[in-house]
């Protein structure tokens, strides 16, 4: 899924993909290092889930916008993401 999204984003001349992470901890570290304008975050990831990672991203890079992207439809999980 991640690779397909990256390939789709690379087709746009206005978007530059500056990194991708397989888990929440790496996503936070990469965001802190690369300082992207937008982070596309999945809710389900190993080590640190996407909600915890989003909270940390917002703390360490307050200007970054986070777009939650997930294939899961669990209402409770989606509600936590919106909160």
PDB file of N, CA and C in Angstrom:
ATOM      1  N   UNK A   1       0.826  -1.190   0.000  1.00  0.00           N
ATOM      2  CA  UNK A   1       0.000   0.000   0.000  1.00  0.00           C
ATOM      3  C   UNK A   1       0.870   1.254   0.000  1.00  0.00           C
ATOM      4  N   UNK A   2       1.908   1.238   0.874  1.00  0.00           N
ATOM      5  CA  UNK A   2       2.787   2.404   0.983  1.00  0.00           C
ATOM      6  C   UNK A   2       3.492   2.688  -0.341  1.00  0.00           C
ATOM      7  N   UNK A   3       3.970   1.648  -0.980  1.00  0.00           N
ATOM      8  CA  UNK A   3       4.675   1.835  -2.248  1.00  0.00           C
ATOM      9  C   UNK A   3       3.740   2.381  -3.330  1.00  0.00           C
ATOM     10  N   UNK A   4       2.513   1.879  -3.379  1.00  0.00           N
ATOM     11  CA  UNK A   4       1.539   2.365  -4.354  1.00  0.00           C
ATOM     12  C   UNK A   4       1.214   3.835  -4.149  1.00  0.00           C
ATOM     13  N   UNK A   5       1.065   4.245  -2.901  1.00  0.00           N
ATOM     14  CA  UNK A   5       0.799   5.647  -2.603  1.00  0.00           C
ATOM     15  C   UNK A   5       1.985   6.512  -3.009  1.00  0.00           C
ATOM     16  N   UNK A   6       3.203   6.052  -2.683  1.00  0.00           N
ATOM     17  CA  UNK A   6       4.400   6.801  -3.061  1.00  0.00           C
ATOM     18  C   UNK A   6       4.478   6.977  -4.571  1.00  0.00           C
ATOM     19  N   UNK A   7       4.235   5.925  -5.317  1.00  0.00           N
ATOM     20  CA  UNK A   7       4.292   6.004  -6.782  1.00  0.00           C
ATOM     21  C   UNK A   7       3.238   6.959  -7.335  1.00  0.00           C
ATOM     22  N   UNK A   8       2.048   6.940  -6.745  1.00  0.00           N
ATOM     23  CA  UNK A   8       0.996   7.862  -7.184  1.00  0.00           C
ATOM     24  C   UNK A   8       1.386   9.308  -6.898  1.00  0.00           C
ATOM     25  N   UNK A   9       1.954   9.563  -5.734  1.00  0.00           N
ATOM     26  CA  UNK A   9       2.368  10.924  -5.386  1.00  0.00           C
ATOM     27  C   UNK A   9       3.506  11.420  -6.265  1.00  0.00           C
ATOM     28  N   UNK A  10       4.404  10.521  -6.635  1.00  0.00           N
ATOM     29  CA  UNK A  10       5.538  10.906  -7.476  1.00  0.00           C
ATOM     30  C   UNK A  10       5.115  11.369  -8.867  1.00  0.00           C
ATOM     31  N   UNK A  11       3.917  11.023  -9.277  1.00  0.00           N
ATOM     32  CA  UNK A  11       3.426  11.435 -10.600  1.00  0.00           C
ATOM     33  C   UNK A  11       3.095  12.927 -10.654  1.00  0.00           C
ATOM     34  N   UNK A  12       2.886  13.537  -9.505  1.00  0.00           N
ATOM     35  CA  UNK A  12       2.547  14.957  -9.472  1.00  0.00           C
ATOM     36  C   UNK A  12       3.822  15.798  -9.504  1.00  0.00           C
ATOM     37  N   UNK A  13       3.881  16.779 -10.403  1.00  0.00           N
ATOM     38  CA  UNK A  13       5.075  17.625 -10.452  1.00  0.00           C
ATOM     39  C   UNK A  13       5.176  18.578  -9.257  1.00  0.00           C
ATOM     40  N   UNK A  14       4.126  18.697  -8.484  1.00  0.00           N
ATOM     41  CA  UNK A  14       4.094  19.628  -7.361  1.00  0.00           C
ATOM     42  C   UNK A  14       4.346  18.959  -6.011  1.00  0.00           C
ATOM     43  N   UNK A  15       4.578  17.648  -6.033  1.00  0.00           N
ATOM     44  CA  UNK A  15       4.785  16.904  -4.794  1.00  0.00           C
ATOM     45  C   UNK A  15       6.152  16.230  -4.852  1.00  0.00           C
ATOM     46  N   UNK A  16       6.894  16.363  -3.753  1.00  0.00           N
ATOM     47  CA  UNK A  16       8.178  15.683  -3.639  1.00  0.00           C
ATOM     48  C   UNK A  16       8.118  14.788  -2.404  1.00  0.00           C
ATOM     49  N   UNK A  17       8.300  13.513  -2.594  1.00  0.00           N
ATOM     50  CA  UNK A  17       8.313  12.560  -1.488  1.00  0.00           C
ATOM     51  C   UNK A  17       9.713  12.599  -0.876  1.00  0.00           C
ATOM     52  N   UNK A  18       9.787  12.945   0.409  1.00  0.00           N
ATOM     53  CA  UNK A  18      11.093  13.092   1.057  1.00  0.00           C
ATOM     54  C   UNK A  18      11.435  11.930   1.978  1.00  0.00           C
ATOM     55  N   UNK A  19      10.543  10.959   2.079  1.00  0.00           N
ATOM     56  CA  UNK A  19      10.833   9.788   2.885  1.00  0.00           C
ATOM     57  C   UNK A  19       9.606   8.941   3.092  1.00  0.00           C
ATOM     58  N   UNK A  20       9.847   7.725   3.581  1.00  0.00           N
ATOM     59  CA  UNK A  20       8.743   6.844   3.951  1.00  0.00           C
ATOM     60  C   UNK A  20       9.223   5.930   5.064  1.00  0.00           C
ATOM     61  N   UNK A  21       8.300   5.547   5.905  1.00  0.00           N
ATOM     62  CA  UNK A  21       8.646   4.763   7.083  1.00  0.00           C
ATOM     63  C   UNK A  21       7.723   3.568   7.225  1.00  0.00           C
ATOM     64  N   UNK A  22       8.280   2.476   7.732  1.00  0.00           N
ATOM     65  CA  UNK A  22       7.513   1.247   7.919  1.00  0.00           C
ATOM     66  C   UNK A  22       6.879   1.159   9.298  1.00  0.00           C
ATOM     67  N   UNK A  23       7.282   2.047  10.222  1.00  0.00           N
ATOM     68  CA  UNK A  23       6.727   2.016  11.568  1.00  0.00           C
ATOM     69  C   UNK A  23       6.636   3.434  12.126  1.00  0.00           C
ATOM     70  N   UNK A  24       5.896   3.578  13.211  1.00  0.00           N
ATOM     71  CA  UNK A  24       5.644   4.886  13.791  1.00  0.00           C
ATOM     72  C   UNK A  24       6.886   5.581  14.309  1.00  0.00           C
ATOM     73  N   UNK A  25       7.781   4.837  14.953  1.00  0.00           N
ATOM     74  CA  UNK A  25       9.009   5.449  15.480  1.00  0.00           C
ATOM     75  C   UNK A  25       9.854   6.044  14.368  1.00  0.00           C
ATOM     76  N   UNK A  26       9.992   5.309  13.283  1.00  0.00           N
ATOM     77  CA  UNK A  26      10.765   5.801  12.148  1.00  0.00           C
ATOM     78  C   UNK A  26      10.068   6.994  11.503  1.00  0.00           C
ATOM     79  N   UNK A  27       8.758   6.973  11.454  1.00  0.00           N
ATOM     80  CA  UNK A  27       8.008   8.099  10.885  1.00  0.00           C
ATOM     81  C   UNK A  27       8.271   9.382  11.662  1.00  0.00           C
ATOM     82  N   UNK A  28       8.273   9.288  12.979  1.00  0.00           N
ATOM     83  CA  UNK A  28       8.534  10.473  13.809  1.00  0.00           C
ATOM     84  C   UNK A  28       9.961  10.969  13.595  1.00  0.00           C
ATOM     85  N   UNK A  29      10.922  10.067  13.641  1.00  0.00           N
ATOM     86  CA  UNK A  29      12.326  10.451  13.465  1.00  0.00           C
ATOM     87  C   UNK A  29      12.559  11.077  12.093  1.00  0.00           C
ATOM     88  N   UNK A  30      11.972  10.486  11.074  1.00  0.00           N
ATOM     89  CA  UNK A  30      12.130  11.004   9.714  1.00  0.00           C
ATOM     90  C   UNK A  30      11.471  12.374   9.566  1.00  0.00           C
ATOM     91  N   UNK A  31      10.320  12.544  10.178  1.00  0.00           N
ATOM     92  CA  UNK A  31       9.634  13.837  10.124  1.00  0.00           C
ATOM     93  C   UNK A  31      10.459  14.910  10.822  1.00  0.00           C
ATOM     94  N   UNK A  32      11.025  14.567  11.954  1.00  0.00           N
ATOM     95  CA  UNK A  32      11.845  15.537  12.688  1.00  0.00           C
ATOM     96  C   UNK A  32      13.086  15.923  11.878  1.00  0.00           C
ATOM     97  N   UNK A  33      13.673  14.967  11.192  1.00  0.00           N
ATOM     98  CA  UNK A  33      14.887  15.210  10.408  1.00  0.00           C
ATOM     99  C   UNK A  33      14.604  15.939   9.097  1.00  0.00           C
ATOM    100  N   UNK A  34      13.549  15.536   8.385  1.00  0.00           N
ATOM    101  CA  UNK A  34      13.277  16.074   7.045  1.00  0.00           C
ATOM    102  C   UNK A  34      12.360  17.290   7.028  1.00  0.00           C
ATOM    103  N   UNK A  35      11.548  17.483   8.085  1.00  0.00           N
ATOM    104  CA  UNK A  35      10.648  18.629   8.207  1.00  0.00           C
ATOM    105  C   UNK A  35       9.718  18.805   7.004  1.00  0.00           C
ATOM    106  N   UNK A  36       8.928  17.790   6.656  1.00  0.00           N
ATOM    107  CA  UNK A  36       8.016  17.916   5.509  1.00  0.00           C
ATOM    108  C   UNK A  36       6.845  18.842   5.817  1.00  0.00           C
ATOM    109  N   UNK A  37       6.222  19.341   4.766  1.00  0.00           N
ATOM    110  CA  UNK A  37       5.014  20.159   4.928  1.00  0.00           C
ATOM    111  C   UNK A  37       3.822  19.285   5.305  1.00  0.00           C
ATOM    112  N   UNK A  38       3.760  18.079   4.724  1.00  0.00           N
ATOM    113  CA  UNK A  38       2.640  17.157   4.934  1.00  0.00           C
ATOM    114  C   UNK A  38       3.183  15.762   5.233  1.00  0.00           C
ATOM    115  N   UNK A  39       2.585  15.125   6.221  1.00  0.00           N
ATOM    116  CA  UNK A  39       2.908  13.741   6.565  1.00  0.00           C
ATOM    117  C   UNK A  39       1.655  12.912   6.312  1.00  0.00           C
ATOM    118  N   UNK A  40       1.787  11.850   5.519  1.00  0.00           N
ATOM    119  CA  UNK A  40       0.675  10.918   5.306  1.00  0.00           C
ATOM    120  C   UNK A  40       0.913   9.764   6.273  1.00  0.00           C
ATOM    121  N   UNK A  41      -0.008   9.598   7.219  1.00  0.00           N
ATOM    122  CA  UNK A  41       0.192   8.653   8.312  1.00  0.00           C
ATOM    123  C   UNK A  41      -0.879   7.569   8.285  1.00  0.00           C
ATOM    124  N   UNK A  42      -0.444   6.318   8.367  1.00  0.00           N
ATOM    125  CA  UNK A  42      -1.382   5.209   8.525  1.00  0.00           C
ATOM    126  C   UNK A  42      -1.690   5.051  10.006  1.00  0.00           C
ATOM    127  N   UNK A  43      -2.873   4.579  10.337  1.00  0.00           N
ATOM    128  CA  UNK A  43      -3.227   4.386  11.737  1.00  0.00           C
ATOM    129  C   UNK A  43      -2.616   3.121  12.322  1.00  0.00           C
ATOM    130  N   UNK A  44      -2.431   2.111  11.505  1.00  0.00           N
ATOM    131  CA  UNK A  44      -1.913   0.828  11.976  1.00  0.00           C
ATOM    132  C   UNK A  44      -0.462   0.665  11.536  1.00  0.00           C
ATOM    133  N   UNK A  45       0.450   0.716  12.495  1.00  0.00           N
ATOM    134  CA  UNK A  45       1.868   0.508  12.214  1.00  0.00           C
ATOM    135  C   UNK A  45       2.505  -0.181  13.414  1.00  0.00           C
ATOM    136  N   UNK A  46       3.592  -0.910  13.187  1.00  0.00           N
ATOM    137  CA  UNK A  46       4.283  -1.538  14.318  1.00  0.00           C
ATOM    138  C   UNK A  46       5.065  -0.515  15.146  1.00  0.00           C
ATOM    139  N   UNK A  47       5.480  -0.931  16.310  1.00  0.00           N
ATOM    140  CA  UNK A  47       6.287  -0.170  17.272  1.00  0.00           C
ATOM    141  C   UNK A  47       5.530   0.995  17.902  1.00  0.00           C
ATOM    142  N   UNK A  48       4.954   1.867  17.092  1.00  0.00           N
ATOM    143  CA  UNK A  48       4.176   3.003  17.586  1.00  0.00           C
ATOM    144  C   UNK A  48       3.056   3.199  16.576  1.00  0.00           C
ATOM    145  N   UNK A  49       1.794   3.122  17.024  1.00  0.00           N
ATOM    146  CA  UNK A  49       0.715   3.232  16.041  1.00  0.00           C
ATOM    147  C   UNK A  49       0.630   4.649  15.480  1.00  0.00           C
ATOM    148  N   UNK A  50      -0.149   4.817  14.445  1.00  0.00           N
ATOM    149  CA  UNK A  50      -0.237   6.096  13.761  1.00  0.00           C
ATOM    150  C   UNK A  50      -0.793   7.229  14.599  1.00  0.00           C
ATOM    151  N   UNK A  51      -1.624   6.904  15.563  1.00  0.00           N
ATOM    152  CA  UNK A  51      -2.176   7.953  16.432  1.00  0.00           C
ATOM    153  C   UNK A  51      -1.084   8.479  17.356  1.00  0.00           C
ATOM    154  N   UNK A  52      -0.350   7.569  17.987  1.00  0.00           N
ATOM    155  CA  UNK A  52       0.760   7.988  18.842  1.00  0.00           C
ATOM    156  C   UNK A  52       1.817   8.735  18.036  1.00  0.00           C
ATOM    157  N   UNK A  53       2.113   8.228  16.844  1.00  0.00           N
ATOM    158  CA  UNK A  53       3.110   8.878  15.985  1.00  0.00           C
ATOM    159  C   UNK A  53       2.648  10.267  15.570  1.00  0.00           C
ATOM    160  N   UNK A  54       1.365  10.417  15.261  1.00  0.00           N
ATOM    161  CA  UNK A  54       0.829  11.728  14.882  1.00  0.00           C
ATOM    162  C   UNK A  54       0.955  12.715  16.035  1.00  0.00           C
ATOM    163  N   UNK A  55       0.627  12.269  17.243  1.00  0.00           N
ATOM    164  CA  UNK A  55       0.765  13.144  18.411  1.00  0.00           C
ATOM    165  C   UNK A  55       2.206  13.611  18.572  1.00  0.00           C
ATOM    166  N   UNK A  56       3.145  12.702  18.367  1.00  0.00           N
ATOM    167  CA  UNK A  56       4.564  13.046  18.500  1.00  0.00           C
ATOM    168  C   UNK A  56       5.026  13.955  17.361  1.00  0.00           C
ATOM    169  N   UNK A  57       4.571  13.684  16.147  1.00  0.00           N
ATOM    170  CA  UNK A  57       4.917  14.532  14.998  1.00  0.00           C
ATOM    171  C   UNK A  57       4.447  15.960  15.242  1.00  0.00           C
ATOM    172  N   UNK A  58       3.225  16.126  15.693  1.00  0.00           N
ATOM    173  CA  UNK A  58       2.676  17.462  15.948  1.00  0.00           C
ATOM    174  C   UNK A  58       3.463  18.166  17.052  1.00  0.00           C
ATOM    175  N   UNK A  59       3.969  17.393  17.997  1.00  0.00           N
ATOM    176  CA  UNK A  59       4.760  17.978  19.077  1.00  0.00           C
ATOM    177  C   UNK A  59       6.137  18.436  18.583  1.00  0.00           C
ATOM    178  N   UNK A  60       6.813  17.598  17.796  1.00  0.00           N
ATOM    179  CA  UNK A  60       8.187  17.922  17.387  1.00  0.00           C
ATOM    180  C   UNK A  60       8.265  18.801  16.146  1.00  0.00           C
ATOM    181  N   UNK A  61       7.247  18.746  15.285  1.00  0.00           N
ATOM    182  CA  UNK A  61       7.212  19.586  14.077  1.00  0.00           C
ATOM    183  C   UNK A  61       5.812  20.204  13.983  1.00  0.00           C
ATOM    184  N   UNK A  62       5.550  21.233  14.777  1.00  0.00           N
ATOM    185  CA  UNK A  62       4.192  21.785  14.869  1.00  0.00           C
ATOM    186  C   UNK A  62       3.640  22.327  13.551  1.00  0.00           C
ATOM    187  N   UNK A  63       4.500  22.710  12.621  1.00  0.00           N
ATOM    188  CA  UNK A  63       4.028  23.240  11.338  1.00  0.00           C
ATOM    189  C   UNK A  63       3.610  22.154  10.350  1.00  0.00           C
ATOM    190  N   UNK A  64       3.993  20.918  10.605  1.00  0.00           N
ATOM    191  CA  UNK A  64       3.653  19.828   9.689  1.00  0.00           C
ATOM    192  C   UNK A  64       2.155  19.522   9.759  1.00  0.00           C
ATOM    193  N   UNK A  65       1.563  19.307   8.629  1.00  0.00           N
ATOM    194  CA  UNK A  65       0.163  18.878   8.549  1.00  0.00           C
ATOM    195  C   UNK A  65       0.162  17.359   8.420  1.00  0.00           C
ATOM    196  N   UNK A  66      -0.760  16.705   9.098  1.00  0.00           N
ATOM    197  CA  UNK A  66      -0.826  15.243   9.057  1.00  0.00           C
ATOM    198  C   UNK A  66      -2.127  14.819   8.400  1.00  0.00           C
ATOM    199  N   UNK A  67      -1.989  14.021   7.367  1.00  0.00           N
ATOM    200  CA  UNK A  67      -3.123  13.441   6.665  1.00  0.00           C
ATOM    201  C   UNK A  67      -3.180  11.972   7.059  1.00  0.00           C
ATOM    202  N   UNK A  68      -4.256  11.567   7.721  1.00  0.00           N
ATOM    203  CA  UNK A  68      -4.395  10.169   8.127  1.00  0.00           C
ATOM    204  C   UNK A  68      -4.994   9.383   6.972  1.00  0.00           C
ATOM    205  N   UNK A  69      -4.294   8.346   6.588  1.00  0.00           N
ATOM    206  CA  UNK A  69      -4.667   7.521   5.445  1.00  0.00           C
ATOM    207  C   UNK A  69      -4.631   6.076   5.918  1.00  0.00           C
ATOM    208  N   UNK A  70      -5.758   5.398   5.854  1.00  0.00           N
ATOM    209  CA  UNK A  70      -5.771   4.019   6.327  1.00  0.00           C
ATOM    210  C   UNK A  70      -6.795   3.183   5.565  1.00  0.00           C
ATOM    211  N   UNK A  71      -6.529   1.912   5.523  1.00  0.00           N
ATOM    212  CA  UNK A  71      -7.450   0.976   4.888  1.00  0.00           C
ATOM    213  C   UNK A  71      -8.399   0.364   5.910  1.00  0.00           C
ATOM    214  N   UNK A  72      -8.203   0.682   7.167  1.00  0.00           N
ATOM    215  CA  UNK A  72      -9.015   0.107   8.228  1.00  0.00           C
ATOM    216  C   UNK A  72     -10.248   0.953   8.475  1.00  0.00           C
ATOM    217  N   UNK A  73     -11.372   0.311   8.757  1.00  0.00           N
ATOM    218  CA  UNK A  73     -12.616   1.017   8.954  1.00  0.00           C
ATOM    219  C   UNK A  73     -13.192   0.909  10.356  1.00  0.00           C
ATOM    220  N   UNK A  74     -12.368   0.556  11.324  1.00  0.00           N
ATOM    221  CA  UNK A  74     -12.851   0.430  12.697  1.00  0.00           C
ATOM    222  C   UNK A  74     -13.249   1.800  13.231  1.00  0.00           C
ATOM    223  N   UNK A  75     -14.488   1.941  13.619  1.00  0.00           N
ATOM    224  CA  UNK A  75     -15.009   3.236  14.083  1.00  0.00           C
ATOM    225  C   UNK A  75     -14.216   3.810  15.256  1.00  0.00           C
ATOM    226  N   UNK A  76     -13.894   2.983  16.232  1.00  0.00           N
ATOM    227  CA  UNK A  76     -13.180   3.484  17.417  1.00  0.00           C
ATOM    228  C   UNK A  76     -11.798   4.025  17.027  1.00  0.00           C
ATOM    229  N   UNK A  77     -11.133   3.304  16.140  1.00  0.00           N
ATOM    230  CA  UNK A  77      -9.807   3.738  15.683  1.00  0.00           C
ATOM    231  C   UNK A  77      -9.899   5.024  14.869  1.00  0.00           C
ATOM    232  N   UNK A  78     -10.878   5.096  14.003  1.00  0.00           N
ATOM    233  CA  UNK A  78     -11.066   6.308  13.201  1.00  0.00           C
ATOM    234  C   UNK A  78     -11.418   7.503  14.085  1.00  0.00           C
ATOM    235  N   UNK A  79     -12.236   7.281  15.105  1.00  0.00           N
ATOM    236  CA  UNK A  79     -12.595   8.361  16.024  1.00  0.00           C
ATOM    237  C   UNK A  79     -11.359   8.865  16.762  1.00  0.00           C
ATOM    238  N   UNK A  80     -10.517   7.944  17.219  1.00  0.00           N
ATOM    239  CA  UNK A  80      -9.274   8.367  17.892  1.00  0.00           C
ATOM    240  C   UNK A  80      -8.401   9.172  16.941  1.00  0.00           C
ATOM    241  N   UNK A  81      -8.356   8.794  15.683  1.00  0.00           N
ATOM    242  CA  UNK A  81      -7.579   9.539  14.696  1.00  0.00           C
ATOM    243  C   UNK A  81      -8.103  10.939  14.481  1.00  0.00           C
ATOM    244  N   UNK A  82      -9.402  11.088  14.458  1.00  0.00           N
ATOM    245  CA  UNK A  82      -9.991  12.403  14.278  1.00  0.00           C
ATOM    246  C   UNK A  82      -9.763  13.296  15.497  1.00  0.00           C
ATOM    247  N   UNK A  83      -9.771  12.693  16.660  1.00  0.00           N
ATOM    248  CA  UNK A  83      -9.525  13.461  17.878  1.00  0.00           C
ATOM    249  C   UNK A  83      -8.108  13.968  17.900  1.00  0.00           C
TER     250      UNK A  83
END
